[in-house]
Coordinates of N, CA and C in Angstrom, one line a residue:
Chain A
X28 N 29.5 129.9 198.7 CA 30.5 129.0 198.1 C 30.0 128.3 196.8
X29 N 30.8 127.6 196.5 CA 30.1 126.5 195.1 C 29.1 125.9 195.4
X30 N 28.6 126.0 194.4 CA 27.0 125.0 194.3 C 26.7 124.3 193.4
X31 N 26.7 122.8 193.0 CA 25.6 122.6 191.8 C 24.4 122.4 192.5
X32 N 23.4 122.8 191.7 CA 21.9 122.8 192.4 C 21.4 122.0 191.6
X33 N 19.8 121.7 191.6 CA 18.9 121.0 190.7 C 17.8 121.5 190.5
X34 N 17.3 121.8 189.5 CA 16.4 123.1 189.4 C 14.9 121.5 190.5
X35 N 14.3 120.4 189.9 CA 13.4 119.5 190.4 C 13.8 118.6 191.3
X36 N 13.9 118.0 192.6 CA 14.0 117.0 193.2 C 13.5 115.9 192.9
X37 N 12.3 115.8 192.2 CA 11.9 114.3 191.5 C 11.1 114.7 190.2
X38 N 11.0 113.8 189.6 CA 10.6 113.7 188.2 C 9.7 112.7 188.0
X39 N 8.6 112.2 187.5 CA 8.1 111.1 187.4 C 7.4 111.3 185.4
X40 N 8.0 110.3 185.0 CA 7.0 110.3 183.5 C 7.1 109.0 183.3
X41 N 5.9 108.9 182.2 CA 5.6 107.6 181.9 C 6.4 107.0 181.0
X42 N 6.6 105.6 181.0 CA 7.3 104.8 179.9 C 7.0 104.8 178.3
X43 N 8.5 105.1 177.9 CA 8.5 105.7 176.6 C 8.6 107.0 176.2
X44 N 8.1 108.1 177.7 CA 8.4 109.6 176.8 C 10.5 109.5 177.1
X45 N 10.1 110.9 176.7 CA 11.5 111.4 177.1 C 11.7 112.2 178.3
X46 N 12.3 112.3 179.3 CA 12.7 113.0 180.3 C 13.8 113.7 180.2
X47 N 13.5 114.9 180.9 CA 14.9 116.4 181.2 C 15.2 116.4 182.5
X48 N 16.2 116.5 183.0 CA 16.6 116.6 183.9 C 17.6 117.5 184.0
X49 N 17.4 118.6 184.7 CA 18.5 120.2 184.7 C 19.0 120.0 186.0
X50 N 20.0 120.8 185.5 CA 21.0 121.2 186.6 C 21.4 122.8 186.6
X51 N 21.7 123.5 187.5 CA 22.6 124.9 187.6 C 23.9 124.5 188.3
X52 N 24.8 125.0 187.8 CA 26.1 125.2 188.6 C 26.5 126.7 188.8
X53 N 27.2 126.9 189.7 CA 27.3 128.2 190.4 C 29.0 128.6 189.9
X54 N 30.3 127.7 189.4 CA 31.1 127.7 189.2 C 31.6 128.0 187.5
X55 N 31.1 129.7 187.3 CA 31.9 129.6 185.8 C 32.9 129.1 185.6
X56 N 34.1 128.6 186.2 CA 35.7 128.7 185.8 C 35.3 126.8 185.5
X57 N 34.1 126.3 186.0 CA 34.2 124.9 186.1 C 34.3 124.6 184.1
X58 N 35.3 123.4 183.5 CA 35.3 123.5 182.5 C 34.5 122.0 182.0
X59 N 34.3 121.6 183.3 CA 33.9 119.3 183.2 C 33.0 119.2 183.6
X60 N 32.1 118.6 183.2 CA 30.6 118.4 183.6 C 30.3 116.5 183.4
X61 N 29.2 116.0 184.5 CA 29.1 114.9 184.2 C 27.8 115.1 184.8
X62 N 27.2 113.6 184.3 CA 26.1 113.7 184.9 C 26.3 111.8 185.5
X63 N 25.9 111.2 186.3 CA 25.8 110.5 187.2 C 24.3 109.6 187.8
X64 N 24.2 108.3 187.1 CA 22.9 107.9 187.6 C 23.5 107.0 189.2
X65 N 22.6 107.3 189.7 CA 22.8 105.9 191.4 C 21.6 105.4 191.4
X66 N 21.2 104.0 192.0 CA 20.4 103.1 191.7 C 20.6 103.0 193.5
X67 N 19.3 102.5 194.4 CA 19.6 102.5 195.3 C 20.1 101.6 196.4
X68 N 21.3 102.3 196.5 CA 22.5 101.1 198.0 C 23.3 101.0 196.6
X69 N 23.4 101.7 195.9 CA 24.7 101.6 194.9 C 25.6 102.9 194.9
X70 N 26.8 102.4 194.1 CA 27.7 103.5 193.6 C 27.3 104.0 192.9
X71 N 27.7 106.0 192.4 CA 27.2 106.4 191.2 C 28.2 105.7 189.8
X72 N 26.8 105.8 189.0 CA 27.2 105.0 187.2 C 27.5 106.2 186.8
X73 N 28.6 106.3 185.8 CA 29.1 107.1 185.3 C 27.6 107.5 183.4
X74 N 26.9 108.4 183.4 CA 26.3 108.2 182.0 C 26.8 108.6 181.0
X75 N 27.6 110.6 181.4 CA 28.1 110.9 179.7 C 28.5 112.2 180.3
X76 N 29.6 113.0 179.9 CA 30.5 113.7 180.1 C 30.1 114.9 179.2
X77 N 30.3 115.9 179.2 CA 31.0 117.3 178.5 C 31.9 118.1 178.7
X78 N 32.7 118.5 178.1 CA 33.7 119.5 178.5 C 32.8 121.4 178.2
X79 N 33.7 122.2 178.5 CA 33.3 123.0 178.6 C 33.1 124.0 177.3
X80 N 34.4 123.2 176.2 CA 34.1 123.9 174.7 C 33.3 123.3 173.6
X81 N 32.2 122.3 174.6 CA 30.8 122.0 174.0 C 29.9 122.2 174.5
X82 N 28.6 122.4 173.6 CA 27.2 122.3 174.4 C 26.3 121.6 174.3
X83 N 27.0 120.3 173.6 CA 25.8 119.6 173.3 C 26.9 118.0 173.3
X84 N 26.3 116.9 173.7 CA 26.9 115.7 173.3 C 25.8 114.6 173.4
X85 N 25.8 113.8 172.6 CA 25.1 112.9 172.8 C 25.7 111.4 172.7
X86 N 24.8 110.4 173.6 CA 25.5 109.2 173.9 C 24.1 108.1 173.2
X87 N 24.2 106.9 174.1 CA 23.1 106.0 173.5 C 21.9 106.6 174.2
X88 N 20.6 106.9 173.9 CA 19.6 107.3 174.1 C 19.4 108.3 175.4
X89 N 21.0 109.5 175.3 CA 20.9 110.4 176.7 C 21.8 111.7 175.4
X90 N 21.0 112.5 176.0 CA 22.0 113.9 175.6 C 22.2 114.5 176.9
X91 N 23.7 115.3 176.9 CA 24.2 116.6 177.4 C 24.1 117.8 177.2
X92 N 23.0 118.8 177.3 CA 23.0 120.0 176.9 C 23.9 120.8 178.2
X93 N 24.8 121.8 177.3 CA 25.5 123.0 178.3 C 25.1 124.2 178.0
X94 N 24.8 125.1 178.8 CA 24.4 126.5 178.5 C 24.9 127.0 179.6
X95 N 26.6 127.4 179.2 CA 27.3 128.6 179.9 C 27.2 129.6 180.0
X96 N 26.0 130.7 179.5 CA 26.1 131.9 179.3 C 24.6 131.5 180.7
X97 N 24.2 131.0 181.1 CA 23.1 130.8 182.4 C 23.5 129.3 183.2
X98 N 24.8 129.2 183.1 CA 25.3 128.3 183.8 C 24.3 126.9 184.1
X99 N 24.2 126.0 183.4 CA 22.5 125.4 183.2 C 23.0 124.2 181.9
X100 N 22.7 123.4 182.8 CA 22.9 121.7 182.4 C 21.9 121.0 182.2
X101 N 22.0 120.2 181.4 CA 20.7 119.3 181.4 C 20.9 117.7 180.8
X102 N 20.1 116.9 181.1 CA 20.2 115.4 180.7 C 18.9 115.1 180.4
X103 N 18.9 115.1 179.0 CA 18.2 114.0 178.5 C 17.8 112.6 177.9
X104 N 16.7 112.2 178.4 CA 16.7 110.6 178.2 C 15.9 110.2 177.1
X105 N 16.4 109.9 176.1 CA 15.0 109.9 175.2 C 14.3 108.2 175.6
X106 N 12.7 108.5 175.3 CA 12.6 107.0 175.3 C 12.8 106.2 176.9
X107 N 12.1 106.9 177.7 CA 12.7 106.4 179.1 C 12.2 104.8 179.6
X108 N 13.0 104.1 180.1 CA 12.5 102.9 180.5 C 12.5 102.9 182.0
X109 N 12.0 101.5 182.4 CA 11.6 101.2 184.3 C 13.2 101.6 184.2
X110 N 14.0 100.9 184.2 CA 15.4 100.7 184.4 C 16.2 102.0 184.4
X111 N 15.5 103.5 183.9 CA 16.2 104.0 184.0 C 15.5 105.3 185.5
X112 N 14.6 104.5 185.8 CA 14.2 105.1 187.5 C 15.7 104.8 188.3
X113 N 16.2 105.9 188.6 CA 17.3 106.1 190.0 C 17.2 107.8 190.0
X114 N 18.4 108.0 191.1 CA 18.4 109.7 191.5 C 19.8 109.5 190.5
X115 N 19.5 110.9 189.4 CA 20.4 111.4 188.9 C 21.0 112.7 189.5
X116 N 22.9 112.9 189.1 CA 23.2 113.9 189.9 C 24.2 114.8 188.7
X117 N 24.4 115.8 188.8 CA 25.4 116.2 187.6 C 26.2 116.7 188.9
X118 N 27.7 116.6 188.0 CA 29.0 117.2 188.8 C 29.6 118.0 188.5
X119 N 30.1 119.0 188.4 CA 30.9 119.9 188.0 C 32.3 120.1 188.4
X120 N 33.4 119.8 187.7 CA 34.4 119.5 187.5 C 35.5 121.3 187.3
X121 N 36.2 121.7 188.1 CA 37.3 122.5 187.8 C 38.7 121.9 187.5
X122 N 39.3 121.4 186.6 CA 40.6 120.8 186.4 C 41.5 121.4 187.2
X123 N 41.8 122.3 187.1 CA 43.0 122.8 187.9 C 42.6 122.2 189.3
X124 N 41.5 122.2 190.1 CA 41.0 122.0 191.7 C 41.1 120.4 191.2
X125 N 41.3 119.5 189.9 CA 41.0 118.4 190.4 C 40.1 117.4 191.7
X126 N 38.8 118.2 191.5 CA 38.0 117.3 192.2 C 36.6 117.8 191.8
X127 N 35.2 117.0 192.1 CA 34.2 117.4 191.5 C 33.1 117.7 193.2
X128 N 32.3 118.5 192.5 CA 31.3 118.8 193.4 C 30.0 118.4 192.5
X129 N 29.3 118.0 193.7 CA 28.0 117.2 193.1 C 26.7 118.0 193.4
X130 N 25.8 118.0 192.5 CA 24.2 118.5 192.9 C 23.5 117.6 193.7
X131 N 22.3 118.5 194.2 CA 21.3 117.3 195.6 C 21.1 116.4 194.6
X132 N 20.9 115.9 193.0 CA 20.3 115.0 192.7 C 18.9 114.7 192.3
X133 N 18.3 114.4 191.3 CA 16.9 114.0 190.9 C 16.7 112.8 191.1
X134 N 15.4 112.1 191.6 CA 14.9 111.2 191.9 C 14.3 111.1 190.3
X135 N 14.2 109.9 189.3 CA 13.4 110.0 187.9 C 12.6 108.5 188.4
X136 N 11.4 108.8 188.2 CA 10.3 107.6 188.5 C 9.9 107.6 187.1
X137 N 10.0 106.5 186.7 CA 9.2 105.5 185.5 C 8.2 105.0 185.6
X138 N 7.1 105.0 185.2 CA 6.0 104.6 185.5 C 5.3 103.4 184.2
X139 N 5.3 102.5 184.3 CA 5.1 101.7 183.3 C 3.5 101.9 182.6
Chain B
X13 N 35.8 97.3 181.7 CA 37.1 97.7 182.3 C 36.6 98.8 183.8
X14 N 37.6 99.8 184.0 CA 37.3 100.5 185.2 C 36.7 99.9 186.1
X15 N 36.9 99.3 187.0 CA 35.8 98.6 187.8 C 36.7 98.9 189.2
X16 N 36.2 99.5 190.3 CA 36.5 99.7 191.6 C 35.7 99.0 192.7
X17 N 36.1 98.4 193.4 CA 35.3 97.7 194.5 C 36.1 98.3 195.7
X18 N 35.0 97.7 196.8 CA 34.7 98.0 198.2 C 34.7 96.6 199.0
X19 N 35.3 97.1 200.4 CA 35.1 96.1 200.9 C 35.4 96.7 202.5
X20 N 34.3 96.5 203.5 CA 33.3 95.4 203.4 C 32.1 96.2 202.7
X21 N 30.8 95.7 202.0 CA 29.9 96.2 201.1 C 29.0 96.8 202.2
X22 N 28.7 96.0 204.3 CA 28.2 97.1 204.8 C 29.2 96.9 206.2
X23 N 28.9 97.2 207.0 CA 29.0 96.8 208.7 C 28.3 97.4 209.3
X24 N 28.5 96.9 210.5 CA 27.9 97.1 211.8 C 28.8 96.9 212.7
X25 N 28.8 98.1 214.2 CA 29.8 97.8 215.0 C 29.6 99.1 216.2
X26 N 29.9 98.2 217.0 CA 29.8 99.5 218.2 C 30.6 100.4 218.0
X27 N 29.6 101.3 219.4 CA 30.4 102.8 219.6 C 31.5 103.1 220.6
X28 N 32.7 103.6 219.6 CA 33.8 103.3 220.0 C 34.5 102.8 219.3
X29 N 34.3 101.8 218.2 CA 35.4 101.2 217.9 C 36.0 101.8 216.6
X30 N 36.7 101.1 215.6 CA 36.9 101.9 214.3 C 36.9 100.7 213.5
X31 N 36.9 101.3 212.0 CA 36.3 100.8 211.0 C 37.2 101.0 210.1
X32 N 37.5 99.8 209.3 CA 38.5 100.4 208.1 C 37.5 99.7 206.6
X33 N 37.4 100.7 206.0 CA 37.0 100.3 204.8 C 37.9 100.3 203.8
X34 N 38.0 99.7 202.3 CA 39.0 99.5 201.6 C 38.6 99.7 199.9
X35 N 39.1 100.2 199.4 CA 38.9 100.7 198.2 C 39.6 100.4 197.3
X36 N 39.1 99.6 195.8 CA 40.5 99.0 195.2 C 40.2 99.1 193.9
X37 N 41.2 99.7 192.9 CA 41.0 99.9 191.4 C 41.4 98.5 190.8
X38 N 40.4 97.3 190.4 CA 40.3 96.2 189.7 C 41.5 96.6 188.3
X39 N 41.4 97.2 187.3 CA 41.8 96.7 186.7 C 42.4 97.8 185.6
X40 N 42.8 99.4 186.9 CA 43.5 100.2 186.3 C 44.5 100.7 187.1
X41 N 45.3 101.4 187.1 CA 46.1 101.9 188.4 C 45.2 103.6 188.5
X42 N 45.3 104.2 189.7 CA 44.5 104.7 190.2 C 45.7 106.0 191.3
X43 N 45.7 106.8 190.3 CA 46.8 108.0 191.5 C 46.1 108.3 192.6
X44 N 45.0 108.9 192.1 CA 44.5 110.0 192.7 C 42.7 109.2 193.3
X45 N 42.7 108.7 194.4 CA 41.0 108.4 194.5 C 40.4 109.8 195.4
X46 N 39.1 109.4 196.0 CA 38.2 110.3 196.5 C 37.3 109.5 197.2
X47 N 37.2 110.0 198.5 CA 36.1 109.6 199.5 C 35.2 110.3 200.2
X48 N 33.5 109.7 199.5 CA 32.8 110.4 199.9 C 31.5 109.5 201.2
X49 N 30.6 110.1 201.5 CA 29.8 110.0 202.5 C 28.2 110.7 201.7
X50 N 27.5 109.6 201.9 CA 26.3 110.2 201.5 C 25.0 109.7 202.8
X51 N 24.3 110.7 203.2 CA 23.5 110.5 203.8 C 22.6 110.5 203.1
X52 N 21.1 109.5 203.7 CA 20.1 109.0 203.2 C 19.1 110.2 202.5
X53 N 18.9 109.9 200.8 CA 18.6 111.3 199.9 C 19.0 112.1 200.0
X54 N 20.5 112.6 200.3 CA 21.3 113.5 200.1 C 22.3 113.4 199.3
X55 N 22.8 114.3 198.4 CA 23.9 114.1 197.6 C 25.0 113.8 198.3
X56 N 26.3 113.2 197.1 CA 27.4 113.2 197.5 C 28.1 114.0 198.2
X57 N 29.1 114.0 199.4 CA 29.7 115.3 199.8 C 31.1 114.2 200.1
X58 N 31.9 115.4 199.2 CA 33.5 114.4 199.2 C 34.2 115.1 200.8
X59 N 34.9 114.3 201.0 CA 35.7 114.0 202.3 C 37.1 114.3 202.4
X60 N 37.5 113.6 201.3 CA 39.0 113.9 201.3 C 39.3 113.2 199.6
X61 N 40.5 113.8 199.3 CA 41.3 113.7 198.1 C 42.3 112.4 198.5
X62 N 42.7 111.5 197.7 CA 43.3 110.6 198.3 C 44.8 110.4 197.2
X63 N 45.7 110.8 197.3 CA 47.1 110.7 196.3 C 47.7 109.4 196.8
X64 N 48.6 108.9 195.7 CA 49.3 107.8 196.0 C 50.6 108.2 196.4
X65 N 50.8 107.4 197.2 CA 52.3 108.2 198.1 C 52.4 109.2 199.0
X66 N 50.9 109.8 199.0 CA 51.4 111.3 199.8 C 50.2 111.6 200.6
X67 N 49.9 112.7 201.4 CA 48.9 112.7 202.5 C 47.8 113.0 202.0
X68 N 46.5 112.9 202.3 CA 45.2 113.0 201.5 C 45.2 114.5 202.2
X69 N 44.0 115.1 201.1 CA 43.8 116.3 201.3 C 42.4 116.5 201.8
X70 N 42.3 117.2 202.9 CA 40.3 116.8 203.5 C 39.6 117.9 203.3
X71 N 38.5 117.9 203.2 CA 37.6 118.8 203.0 C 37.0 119.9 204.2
X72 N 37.1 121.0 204.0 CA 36.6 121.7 205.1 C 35.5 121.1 205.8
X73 N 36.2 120.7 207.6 CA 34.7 120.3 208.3 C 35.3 118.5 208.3
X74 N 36.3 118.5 207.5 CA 36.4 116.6 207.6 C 37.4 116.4 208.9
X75 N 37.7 116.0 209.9 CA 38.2 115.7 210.6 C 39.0 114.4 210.5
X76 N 40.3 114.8 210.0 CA 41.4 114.0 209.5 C 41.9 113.0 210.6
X77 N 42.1 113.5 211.8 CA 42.0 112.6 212.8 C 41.0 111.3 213.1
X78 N 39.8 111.8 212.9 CA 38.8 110.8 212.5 C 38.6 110.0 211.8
X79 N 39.1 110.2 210.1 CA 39.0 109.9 209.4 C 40.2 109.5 208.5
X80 N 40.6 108.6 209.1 CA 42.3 108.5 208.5 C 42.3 107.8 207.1
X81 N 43.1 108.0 206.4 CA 43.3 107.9 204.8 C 44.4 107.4 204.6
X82 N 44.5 106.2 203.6 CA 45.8 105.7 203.7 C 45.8 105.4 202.4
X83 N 46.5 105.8 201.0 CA 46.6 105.2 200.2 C 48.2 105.0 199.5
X84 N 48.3 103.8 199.6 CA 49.7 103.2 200.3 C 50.1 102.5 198.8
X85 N 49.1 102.1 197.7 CA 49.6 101.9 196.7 C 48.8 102.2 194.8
X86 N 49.2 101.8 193.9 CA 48.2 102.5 193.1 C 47.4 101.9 192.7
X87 N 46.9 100.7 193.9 CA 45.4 100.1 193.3 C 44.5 100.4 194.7
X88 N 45.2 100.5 195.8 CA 44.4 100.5 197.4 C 44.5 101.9 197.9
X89 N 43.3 101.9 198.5 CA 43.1 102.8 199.6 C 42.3 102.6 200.3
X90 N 42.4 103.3 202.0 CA 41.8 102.4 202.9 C 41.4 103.8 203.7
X91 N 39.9 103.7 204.2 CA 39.5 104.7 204.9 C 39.4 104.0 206.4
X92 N 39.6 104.6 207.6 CA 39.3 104.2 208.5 C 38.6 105.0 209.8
X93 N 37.3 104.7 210.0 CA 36.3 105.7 210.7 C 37.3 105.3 212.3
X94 N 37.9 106.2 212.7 CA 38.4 105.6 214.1 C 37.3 106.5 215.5
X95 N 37.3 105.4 216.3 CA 36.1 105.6 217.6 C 35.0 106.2 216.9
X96 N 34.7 104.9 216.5 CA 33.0 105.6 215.4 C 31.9 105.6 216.9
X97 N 31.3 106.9 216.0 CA 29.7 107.1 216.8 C 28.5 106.8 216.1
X98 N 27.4 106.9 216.5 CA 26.2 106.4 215.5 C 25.6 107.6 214.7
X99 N 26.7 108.9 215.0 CA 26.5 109.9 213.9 C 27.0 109.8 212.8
X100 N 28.5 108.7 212.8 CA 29.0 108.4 212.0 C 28.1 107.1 210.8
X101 N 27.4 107.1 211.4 CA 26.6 106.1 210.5 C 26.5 106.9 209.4
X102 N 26.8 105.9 207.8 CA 26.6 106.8 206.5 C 26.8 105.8 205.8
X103 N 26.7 106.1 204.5 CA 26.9 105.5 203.1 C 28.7 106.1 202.7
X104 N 29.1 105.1 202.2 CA 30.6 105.7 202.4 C 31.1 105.4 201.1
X105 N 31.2 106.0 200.2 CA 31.7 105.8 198.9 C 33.2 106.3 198.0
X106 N 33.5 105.1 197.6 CA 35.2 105.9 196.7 C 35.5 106.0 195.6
X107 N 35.6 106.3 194.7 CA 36.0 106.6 194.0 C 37.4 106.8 193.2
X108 N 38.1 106.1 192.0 CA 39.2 106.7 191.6 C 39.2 107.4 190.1
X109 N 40.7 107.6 189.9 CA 40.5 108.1 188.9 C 41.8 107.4 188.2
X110 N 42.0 107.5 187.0 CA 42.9 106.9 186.4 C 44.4 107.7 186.3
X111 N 45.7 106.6 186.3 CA 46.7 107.8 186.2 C 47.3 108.4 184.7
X112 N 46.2 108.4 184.1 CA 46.2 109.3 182.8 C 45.3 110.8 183.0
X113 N 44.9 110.5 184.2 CA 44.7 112.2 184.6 C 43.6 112.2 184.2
X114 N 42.7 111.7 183.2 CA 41.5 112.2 183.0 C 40.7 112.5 183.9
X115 N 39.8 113.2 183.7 CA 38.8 113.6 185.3 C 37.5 112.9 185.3
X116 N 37.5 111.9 184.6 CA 36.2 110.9 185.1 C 36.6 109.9 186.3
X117 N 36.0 110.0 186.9 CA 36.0 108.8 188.1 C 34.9 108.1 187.9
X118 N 35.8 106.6 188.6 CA 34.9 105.5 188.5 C 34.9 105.3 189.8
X119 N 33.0 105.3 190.4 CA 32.8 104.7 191.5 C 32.9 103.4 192.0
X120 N 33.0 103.2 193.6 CA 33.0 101.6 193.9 C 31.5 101.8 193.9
X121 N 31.0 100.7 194.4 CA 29.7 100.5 195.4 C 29.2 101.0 196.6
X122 N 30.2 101.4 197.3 CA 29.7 101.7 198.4 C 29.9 100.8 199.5
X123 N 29.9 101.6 200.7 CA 30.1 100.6 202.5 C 29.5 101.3 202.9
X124 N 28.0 100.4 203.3 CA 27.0 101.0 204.4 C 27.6 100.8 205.7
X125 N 27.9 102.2 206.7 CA 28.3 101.4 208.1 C 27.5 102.2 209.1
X126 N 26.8 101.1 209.7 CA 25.8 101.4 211.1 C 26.7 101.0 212.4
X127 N 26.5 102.2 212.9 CA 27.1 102.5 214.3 C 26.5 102.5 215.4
X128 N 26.2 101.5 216.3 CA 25.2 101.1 217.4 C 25.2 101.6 218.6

């Protein structure tokens, strides 16, 4: 069936590098992608979006890389702070199916 | 703006009884929500599709009987665990979406409910 997967279950780097966080999705037809921080005993935080006729978007100190030809997602953090330790999840989105399916998620530990 | 809340944020309640949780779009109108269940470090897994006016759509494996869905207007929706078990114990999360269709959803917080 569908899958978004995550290539690492946790991640730990130190304060101030940058962090990657990948994802695979198993759904070519999917055209919406998000990625999703949760903080814990919370709801997921919405971080930054792409649609499917980009590969790249960038927000405040996070990019979205897309690579549809190996179905393969990624979030980067430039500059990582304590604050931004939670389990990140990317979604993948088919419009027509109107609904998203989620990956297990990365745990990202900051280490001051 | 977008802001969805929950209520109650957890419970606790014997086995057997049922549970209504409630889910509300603060300060957009909300066609279409989504209700998910997350077990402890596990990802999201959605439950049911929730339309305004019309019957929620459940996910293979959701037991609609169980799990009754009620979204009765375009800011509420209400889940309710009926004759909960302590398997039903989860993290219970909703989500809407806005009625401009976009496909970003905004989550609530979440209803922890422990089943004794």
């Amino acid at each position: 069936g569908e899958s978004v997967g995550l290539h690492l279950p946790t991640l730990s780097v130190q304060e101030g590098d940058n962090s990657i966080i990948n994802c695979a999705y198993s759904n070519s037809a999917s055209d919406y992608f998000i990625w999703y921080k949760q903080e814990s005993g919370k709801g997921p935080q919405f971080i930054i979006d792409i649609r499917s006729n980009m590969d790249k978007r960038q927000g405040q100190r996070v990019t979205v890389l897309l690579n549809k030809t190996v179905k393969h997602l990624s979030l980067q953090i430039a500059a990582t702070q304590p604050g931004d330790s939670a389990v990140y999840f990317c979604a993948e989105t088919f419009t027509n199916a109107g609904k998203s399916t989620f990956g297990d998620g990365t745990t990202l530990t900051v280490k001051p | 703006g977008a802001v969805v809340s929950q209520h109650p944020s957890w419970v606790i309640c014997k086995s057997g009884t049922s549970v209504k949780i409630e889910c509300r779009s603060l300060d957009f109108q909300a066609t279409t929500m989504f209700w998910y269940r997350q077990f402890p470090k596990q990802s999201l897994m959605l439950m049911a599709t929730s339309n305004e006016g019309s019957k929620a759509t459940y996910e293979q494996g959701v037991e609609k009987d169980k799990f009754l869905i009620n979204h009765a207007s375009l800011t509420l929706s209400t889940l309710t665990v009926t004759s909960a078990h302590p398997e039903d114990s989860s993290f219970y999360i909703c989500s809407a979406r806005d009625w401009t269709g976009q496909e970003t959803q905004y989550f609530g917080p979440g209803t922890r409910l422990l089943v004794l």
